[in-house]
mmCIF file of C-alpha atoms and ligand atoms in Angstrom:
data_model
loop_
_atom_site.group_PDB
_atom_site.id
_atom_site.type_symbol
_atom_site.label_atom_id
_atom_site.label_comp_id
_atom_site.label_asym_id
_atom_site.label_seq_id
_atom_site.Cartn_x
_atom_site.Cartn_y
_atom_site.Cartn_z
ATOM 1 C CA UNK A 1 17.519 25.130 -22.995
ATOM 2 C CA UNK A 2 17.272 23.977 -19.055
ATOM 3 C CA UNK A 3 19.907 21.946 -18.315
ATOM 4 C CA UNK A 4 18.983 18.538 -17.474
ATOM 5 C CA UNK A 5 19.228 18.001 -13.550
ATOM 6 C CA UNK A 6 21.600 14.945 -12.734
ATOM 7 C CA UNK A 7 22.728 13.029 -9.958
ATOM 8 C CA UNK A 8 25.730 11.283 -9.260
ATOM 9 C CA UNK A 9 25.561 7.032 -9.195
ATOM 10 C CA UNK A 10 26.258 7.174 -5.847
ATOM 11 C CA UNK A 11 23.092 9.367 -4.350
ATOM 12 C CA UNK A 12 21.009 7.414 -6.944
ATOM 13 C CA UNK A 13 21.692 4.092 -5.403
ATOM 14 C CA UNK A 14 20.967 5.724 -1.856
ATOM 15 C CA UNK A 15 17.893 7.465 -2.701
ATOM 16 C CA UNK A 16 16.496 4.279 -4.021
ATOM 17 C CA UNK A 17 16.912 2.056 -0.740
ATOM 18 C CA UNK A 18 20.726 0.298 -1.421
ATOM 19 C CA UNK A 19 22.081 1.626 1.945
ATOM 20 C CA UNK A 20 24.325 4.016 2.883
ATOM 21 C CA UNK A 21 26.266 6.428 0.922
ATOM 22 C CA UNK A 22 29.559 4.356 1.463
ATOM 23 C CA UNK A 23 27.789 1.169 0.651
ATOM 24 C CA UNK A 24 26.261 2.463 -2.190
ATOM 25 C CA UNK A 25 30.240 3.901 -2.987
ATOM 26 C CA UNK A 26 31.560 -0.081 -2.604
ATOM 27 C CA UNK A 27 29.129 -1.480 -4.557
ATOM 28 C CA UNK A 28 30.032 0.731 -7.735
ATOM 29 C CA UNK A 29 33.430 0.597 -7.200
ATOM 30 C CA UNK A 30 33.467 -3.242 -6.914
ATOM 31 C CA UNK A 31 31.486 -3.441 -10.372
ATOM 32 C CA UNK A 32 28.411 -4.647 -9.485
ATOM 33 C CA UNK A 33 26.470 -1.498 -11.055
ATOM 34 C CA UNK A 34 25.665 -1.267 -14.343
ATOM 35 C CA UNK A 35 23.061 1.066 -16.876
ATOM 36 C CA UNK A 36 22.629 -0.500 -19.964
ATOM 37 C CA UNK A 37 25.217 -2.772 -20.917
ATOM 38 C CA UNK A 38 27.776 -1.094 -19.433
ATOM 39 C CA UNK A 39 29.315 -1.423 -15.809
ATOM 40 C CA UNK A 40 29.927 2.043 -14.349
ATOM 41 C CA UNK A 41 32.354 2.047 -11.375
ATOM 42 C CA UNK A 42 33.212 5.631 -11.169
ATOM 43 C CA UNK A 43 30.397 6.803 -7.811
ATOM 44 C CA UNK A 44 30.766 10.320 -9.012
ATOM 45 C CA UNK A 45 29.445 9.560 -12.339
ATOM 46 C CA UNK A 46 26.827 12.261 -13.739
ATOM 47 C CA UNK A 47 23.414 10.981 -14.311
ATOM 48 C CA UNK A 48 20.189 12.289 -15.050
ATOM 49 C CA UNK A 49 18.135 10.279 -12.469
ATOM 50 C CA UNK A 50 14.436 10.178 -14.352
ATOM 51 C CA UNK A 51 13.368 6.854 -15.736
ATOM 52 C CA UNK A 52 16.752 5.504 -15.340
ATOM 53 C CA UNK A 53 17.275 1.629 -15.809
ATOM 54 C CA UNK A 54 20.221 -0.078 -14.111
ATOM 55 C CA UNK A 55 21.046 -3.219 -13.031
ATOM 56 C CA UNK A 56 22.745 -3.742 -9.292
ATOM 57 C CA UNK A 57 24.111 -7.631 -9.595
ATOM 58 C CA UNK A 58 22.199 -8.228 -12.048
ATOM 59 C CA UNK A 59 18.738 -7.415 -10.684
ATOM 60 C CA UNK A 60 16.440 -4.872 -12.940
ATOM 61 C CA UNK A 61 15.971 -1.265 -11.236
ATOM 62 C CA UNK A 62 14.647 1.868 -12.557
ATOM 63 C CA UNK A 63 14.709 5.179 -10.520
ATOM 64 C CA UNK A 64 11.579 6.586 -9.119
ATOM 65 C CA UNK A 65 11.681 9.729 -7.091
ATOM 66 C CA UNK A 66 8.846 8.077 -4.745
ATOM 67 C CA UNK A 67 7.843 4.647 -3.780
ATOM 68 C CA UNK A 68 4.381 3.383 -4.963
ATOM 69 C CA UNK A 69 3.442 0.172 -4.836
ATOM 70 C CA UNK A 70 0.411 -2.471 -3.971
ATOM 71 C CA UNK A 71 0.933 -5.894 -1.970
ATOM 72 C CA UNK A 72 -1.822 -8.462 -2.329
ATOM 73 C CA UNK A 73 -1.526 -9.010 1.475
ATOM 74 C CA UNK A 74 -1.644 -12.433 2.735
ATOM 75 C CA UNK A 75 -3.285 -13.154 6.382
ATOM 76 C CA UNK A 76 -1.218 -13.456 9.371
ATOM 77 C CA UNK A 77 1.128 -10.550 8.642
ATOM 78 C CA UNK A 78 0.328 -7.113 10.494
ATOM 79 C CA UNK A 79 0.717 -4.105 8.933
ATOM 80 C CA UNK A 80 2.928 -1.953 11.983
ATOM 81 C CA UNK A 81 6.439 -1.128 11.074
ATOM 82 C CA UNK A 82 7.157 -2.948 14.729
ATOM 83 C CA UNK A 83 4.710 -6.407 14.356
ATOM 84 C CA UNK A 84 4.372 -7.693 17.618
ATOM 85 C CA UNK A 85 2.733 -11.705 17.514
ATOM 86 C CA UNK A 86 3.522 -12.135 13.364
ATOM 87 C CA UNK A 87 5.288 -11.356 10.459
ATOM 88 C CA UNK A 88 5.202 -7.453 9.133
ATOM 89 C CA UNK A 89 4.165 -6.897 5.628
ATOM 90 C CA UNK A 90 7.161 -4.956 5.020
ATOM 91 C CA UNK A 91 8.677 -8.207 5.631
ATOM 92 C CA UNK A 92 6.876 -9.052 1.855
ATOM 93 C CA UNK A 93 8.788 -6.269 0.417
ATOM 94 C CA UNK A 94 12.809 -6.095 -1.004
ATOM 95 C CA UNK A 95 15.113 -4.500 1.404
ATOM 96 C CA UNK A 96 15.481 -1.709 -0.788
ATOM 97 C CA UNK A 97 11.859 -0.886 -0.465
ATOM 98 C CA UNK A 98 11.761 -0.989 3.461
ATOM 99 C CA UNK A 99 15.475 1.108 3.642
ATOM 100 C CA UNK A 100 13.443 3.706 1.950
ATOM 101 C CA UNK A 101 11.013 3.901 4.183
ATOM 102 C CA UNK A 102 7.955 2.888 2.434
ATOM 103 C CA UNK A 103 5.342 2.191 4.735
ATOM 104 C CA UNK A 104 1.367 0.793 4.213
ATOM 105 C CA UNK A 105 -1.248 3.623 3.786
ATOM 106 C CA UNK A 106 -3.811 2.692 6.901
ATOM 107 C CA UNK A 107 -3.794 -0.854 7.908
ATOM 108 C CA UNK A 108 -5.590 -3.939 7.903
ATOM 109 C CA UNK A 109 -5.876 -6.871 10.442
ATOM 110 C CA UNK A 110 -3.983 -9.986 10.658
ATOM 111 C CA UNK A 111 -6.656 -11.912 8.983
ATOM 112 C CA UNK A 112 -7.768 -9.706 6.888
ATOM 113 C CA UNK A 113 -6.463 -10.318 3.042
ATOM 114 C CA UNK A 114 -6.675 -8.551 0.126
ATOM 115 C CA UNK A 115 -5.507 -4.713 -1.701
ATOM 116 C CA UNK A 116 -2.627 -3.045 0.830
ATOM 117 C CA UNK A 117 -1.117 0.047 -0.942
ATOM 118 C CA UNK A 118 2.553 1.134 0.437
ATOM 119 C CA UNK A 119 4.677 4.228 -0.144
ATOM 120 C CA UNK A 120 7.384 6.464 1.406
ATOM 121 C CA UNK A 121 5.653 9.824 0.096
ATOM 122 C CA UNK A 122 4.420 11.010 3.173
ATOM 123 C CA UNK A 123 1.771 13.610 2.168
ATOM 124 C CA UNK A 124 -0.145 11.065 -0.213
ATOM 125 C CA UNK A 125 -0.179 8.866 2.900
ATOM 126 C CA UNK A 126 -1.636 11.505 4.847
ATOM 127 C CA UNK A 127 -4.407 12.177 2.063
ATOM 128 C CA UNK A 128 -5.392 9.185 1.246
ATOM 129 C CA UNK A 129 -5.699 8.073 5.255
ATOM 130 C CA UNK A 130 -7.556 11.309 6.075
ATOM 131 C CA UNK A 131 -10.728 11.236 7.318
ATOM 132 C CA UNK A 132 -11.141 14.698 5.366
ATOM 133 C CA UNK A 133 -11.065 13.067 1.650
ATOM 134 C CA UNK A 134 -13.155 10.258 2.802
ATOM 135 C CA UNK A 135 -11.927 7.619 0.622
ATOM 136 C CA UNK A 136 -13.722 4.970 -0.572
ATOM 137 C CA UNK A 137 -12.475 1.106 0.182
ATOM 138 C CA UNK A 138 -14.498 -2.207 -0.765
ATOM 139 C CA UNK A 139 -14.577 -5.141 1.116
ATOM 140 C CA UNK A 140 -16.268 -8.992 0.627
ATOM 141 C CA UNK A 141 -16.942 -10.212 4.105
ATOM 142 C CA UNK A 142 -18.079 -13.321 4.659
ATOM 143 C CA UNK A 143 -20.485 -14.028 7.371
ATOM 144 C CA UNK A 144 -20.812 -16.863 9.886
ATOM 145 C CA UNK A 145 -24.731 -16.523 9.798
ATOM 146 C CA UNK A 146 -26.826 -16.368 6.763
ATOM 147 C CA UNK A 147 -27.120 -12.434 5.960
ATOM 148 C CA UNK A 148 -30.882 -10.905 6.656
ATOM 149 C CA UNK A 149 -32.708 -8.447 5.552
ATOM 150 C CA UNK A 150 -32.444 -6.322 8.314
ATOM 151 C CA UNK A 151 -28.733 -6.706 9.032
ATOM 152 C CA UNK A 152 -28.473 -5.241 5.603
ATOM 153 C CA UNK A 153 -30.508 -2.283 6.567
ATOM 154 C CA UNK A 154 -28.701 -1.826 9.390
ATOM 155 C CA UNK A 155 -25.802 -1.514 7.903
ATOM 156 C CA UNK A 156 -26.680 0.583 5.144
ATOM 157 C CA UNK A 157 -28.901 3.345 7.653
ATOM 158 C CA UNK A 158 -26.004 2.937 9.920
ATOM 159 C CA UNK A 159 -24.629 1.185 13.498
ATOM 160 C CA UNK A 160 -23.964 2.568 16.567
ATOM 161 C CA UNK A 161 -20.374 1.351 17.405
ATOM 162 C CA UNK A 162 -19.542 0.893 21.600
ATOM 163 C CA UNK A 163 -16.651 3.691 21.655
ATOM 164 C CA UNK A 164 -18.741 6.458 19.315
ATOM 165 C CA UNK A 165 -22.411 7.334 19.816
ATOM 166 C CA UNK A 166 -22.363 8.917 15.787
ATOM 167 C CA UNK A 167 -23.594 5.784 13.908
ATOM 168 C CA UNK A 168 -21.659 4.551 10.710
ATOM 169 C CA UNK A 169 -23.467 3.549 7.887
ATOM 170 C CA UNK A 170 -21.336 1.651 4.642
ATOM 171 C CA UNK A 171 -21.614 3.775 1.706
ATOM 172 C CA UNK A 172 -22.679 0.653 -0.419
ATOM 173 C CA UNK A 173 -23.565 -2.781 0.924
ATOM 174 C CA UNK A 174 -24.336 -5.481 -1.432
ATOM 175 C CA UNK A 175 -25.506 -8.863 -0.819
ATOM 176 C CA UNK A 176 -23.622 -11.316 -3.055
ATOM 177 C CA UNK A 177 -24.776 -14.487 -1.705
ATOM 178 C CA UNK A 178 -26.045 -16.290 1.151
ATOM 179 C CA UNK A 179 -23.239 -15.710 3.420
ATOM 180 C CA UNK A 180 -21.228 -12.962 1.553
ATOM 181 C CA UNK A 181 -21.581 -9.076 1.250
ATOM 182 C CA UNK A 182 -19.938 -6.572 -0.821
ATOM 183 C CA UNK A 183 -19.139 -3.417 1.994
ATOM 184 C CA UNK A 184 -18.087 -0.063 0.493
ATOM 185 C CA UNK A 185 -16.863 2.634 3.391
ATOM 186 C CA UNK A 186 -15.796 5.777 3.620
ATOM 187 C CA UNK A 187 -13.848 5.686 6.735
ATOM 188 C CA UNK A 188 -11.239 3.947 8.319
ATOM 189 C CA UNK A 189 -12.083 3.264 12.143
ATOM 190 C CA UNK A 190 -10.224 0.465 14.108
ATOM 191 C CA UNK A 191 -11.642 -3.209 13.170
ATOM 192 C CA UNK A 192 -14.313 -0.804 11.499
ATOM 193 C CA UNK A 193 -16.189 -3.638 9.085
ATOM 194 C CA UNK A 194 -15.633 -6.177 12.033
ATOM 195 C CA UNK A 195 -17.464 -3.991 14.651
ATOM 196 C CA UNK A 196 -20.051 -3.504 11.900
ATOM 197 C CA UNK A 197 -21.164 -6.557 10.810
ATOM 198 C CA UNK A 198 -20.963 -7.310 15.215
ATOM 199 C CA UNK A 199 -22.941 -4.800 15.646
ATOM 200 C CA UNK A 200 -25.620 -5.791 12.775
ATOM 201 C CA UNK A 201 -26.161 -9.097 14.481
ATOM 202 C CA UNK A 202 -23.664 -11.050 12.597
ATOM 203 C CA UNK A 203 -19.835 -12.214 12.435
ATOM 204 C CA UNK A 204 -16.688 -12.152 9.939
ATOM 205 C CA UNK A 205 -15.549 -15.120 9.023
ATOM 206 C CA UNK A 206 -13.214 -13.600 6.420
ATOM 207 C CA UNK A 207 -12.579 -10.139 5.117
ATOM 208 C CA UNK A 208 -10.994 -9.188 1.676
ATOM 209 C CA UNK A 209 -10.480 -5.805 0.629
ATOM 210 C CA UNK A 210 -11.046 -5.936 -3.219
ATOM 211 C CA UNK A 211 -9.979 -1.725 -3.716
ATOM 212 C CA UNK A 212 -9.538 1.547 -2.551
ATOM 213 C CA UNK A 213 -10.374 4.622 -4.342
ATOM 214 C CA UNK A 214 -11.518 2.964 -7.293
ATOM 215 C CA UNK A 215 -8.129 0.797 -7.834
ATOM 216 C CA UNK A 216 -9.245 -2.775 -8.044
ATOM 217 C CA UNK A 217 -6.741 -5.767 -6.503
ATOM 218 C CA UNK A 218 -5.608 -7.052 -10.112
ATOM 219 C CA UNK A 219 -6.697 -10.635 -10.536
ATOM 220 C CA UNK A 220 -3.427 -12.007 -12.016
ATOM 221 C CA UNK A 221 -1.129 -10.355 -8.336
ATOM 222 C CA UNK A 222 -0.841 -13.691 -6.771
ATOM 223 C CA UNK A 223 -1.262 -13.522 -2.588
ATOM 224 C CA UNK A 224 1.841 -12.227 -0.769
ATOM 225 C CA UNK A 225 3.191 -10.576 -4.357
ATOM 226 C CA UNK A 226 3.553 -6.945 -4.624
ATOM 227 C CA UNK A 227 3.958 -4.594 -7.402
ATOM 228 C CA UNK A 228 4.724 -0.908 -8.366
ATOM 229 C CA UNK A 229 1.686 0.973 -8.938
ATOM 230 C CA UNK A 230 1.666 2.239 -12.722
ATOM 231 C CA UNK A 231 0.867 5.974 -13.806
ATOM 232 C CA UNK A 232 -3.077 4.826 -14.705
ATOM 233 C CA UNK A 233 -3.470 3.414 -11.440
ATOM 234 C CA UNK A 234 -1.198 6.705 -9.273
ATOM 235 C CA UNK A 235 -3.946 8.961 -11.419
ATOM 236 C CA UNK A 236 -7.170 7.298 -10.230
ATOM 237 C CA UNK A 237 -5.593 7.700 -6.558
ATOM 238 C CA UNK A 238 -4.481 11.236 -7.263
ATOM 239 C CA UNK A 239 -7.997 12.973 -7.131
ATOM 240 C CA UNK A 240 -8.060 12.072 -3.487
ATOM 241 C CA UNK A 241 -3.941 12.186 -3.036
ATOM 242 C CA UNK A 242 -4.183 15.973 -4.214
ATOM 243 C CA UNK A 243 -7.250 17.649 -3.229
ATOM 244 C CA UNK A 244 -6.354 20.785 -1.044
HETATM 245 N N1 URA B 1 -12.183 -3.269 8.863
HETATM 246 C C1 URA B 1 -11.818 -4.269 9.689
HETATM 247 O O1 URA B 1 -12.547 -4.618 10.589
HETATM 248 N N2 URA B 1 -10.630 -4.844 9.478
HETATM 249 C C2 URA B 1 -9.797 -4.504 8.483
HETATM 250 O O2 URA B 1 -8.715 -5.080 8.330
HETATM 251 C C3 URA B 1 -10.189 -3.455 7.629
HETATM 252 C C4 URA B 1 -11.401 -2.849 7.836
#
């Protein structure tokens, strides 16, 4: 039988965002550490990392190899590692989470609210911001002015934007009321659904993004909250994340 790979306490701890490897050293030695019931203050202790629970002061933990997760993203809080004028939205994250180097895949604007997804495995980023897989992400925009007919055609037969001369069309584009439109794209251009609806003959007044790839915001993830993605939702990303 394969023997079951392990890692000590110590590079666990590290790998999963608690700081260095001499921090993470201190912490077991002064007994803050435990899996199961049982406080484990020896850093060279064996373990087999997969699915393992512990508790550091108290607080819940389980390893995971990478970082995952969704953050129902408030406005005013940009989405750069290095926010300029606000708060970051790593800022909404434990420390643990930013240590490892979890960052958001593609970004939205300060105002805009709704489904962020954040991770610190760098390929999926890549593939699911590549222009190449084309992924789909809904948005509800509200409108300053009433929506017509033909703002809705332009849209969906595409807009010429000022820096490109290759119009961009949404994929979907629902009207859901008077002042309120459900946007699906495939692309991810700078202000992209802002410039759109500008250049349609209209204005945001508020943009949501309700999913991406088919993962839906969850209802019950209250604004600013985050949470780790769960194998269901990693698998209706994955088509997209793993496509050569
Ligand atoms: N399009 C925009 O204009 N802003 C966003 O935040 C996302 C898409």
């Amino acid at each position: 039988m394969p023997a079951i790979p392990t890692l000590s306490l110590e590079r666990i701890l590290h790998t999963q965002g608690f700081g260095s490897r001499r921090a993470c050293r201190q912490m077991i030695r002064d007994g803050r550490v435990r899996v199961g019931e049982a406080v484990i203050d020896n850093p060279l202790c064996e373990l087999p990392p997969a699915e393992l629970a512990f508790t550091v002061d108290g607080q819940h933990w389980r390893y995971r190899e990478r970082a995952y997760v969704m953050l129902h993203k408030p406005p005013g809080f940009e989405c750069s590692r290095a926010p300029r004028q606000h708060a970051g939205v790593l800022d909404l994250l434990p420390a643990q989470l930013r240590q490892r180097g979890v960052q958001p895949v593609g970004r939205l604007d300060v105002d805009t609210t709704g489904l962020l997804l954040l991770t610190d495995d760098g390929t999926f980023l890549h593939r699911l911001t590549s222009p190449r897989y084309a992924l789909p992400k809904v948005y509800e925009v509200t409108t300053r002015h009433a929506l017509t007919q033909e703002q809705l055609r332009a849209l969906r037969l595409g807009v010429v934007l000022r820096d490109d001369p290759e119009p961009v069309s949404a994929s979907v584009c629902e009207q859901v009321s008077g002042h309120l439109l459900r946007l699906t794209i495939t692309q991810g251009r700078y202000h992209q659904v802002r410039r759109m609806i500008a250049a349609a003959g209209n204005r945001v007044e508020a943009l949501a993004r309700v999913s991406v790839g088919g993962l839906r915001l969850p209802a019950d993830l209250p604004v600013g909250a985050w949470r780790w993605l769960g194998p269901d939702e990693l698998a209706r990303l994955r088509p997209a994340s793993s496509r050569e």
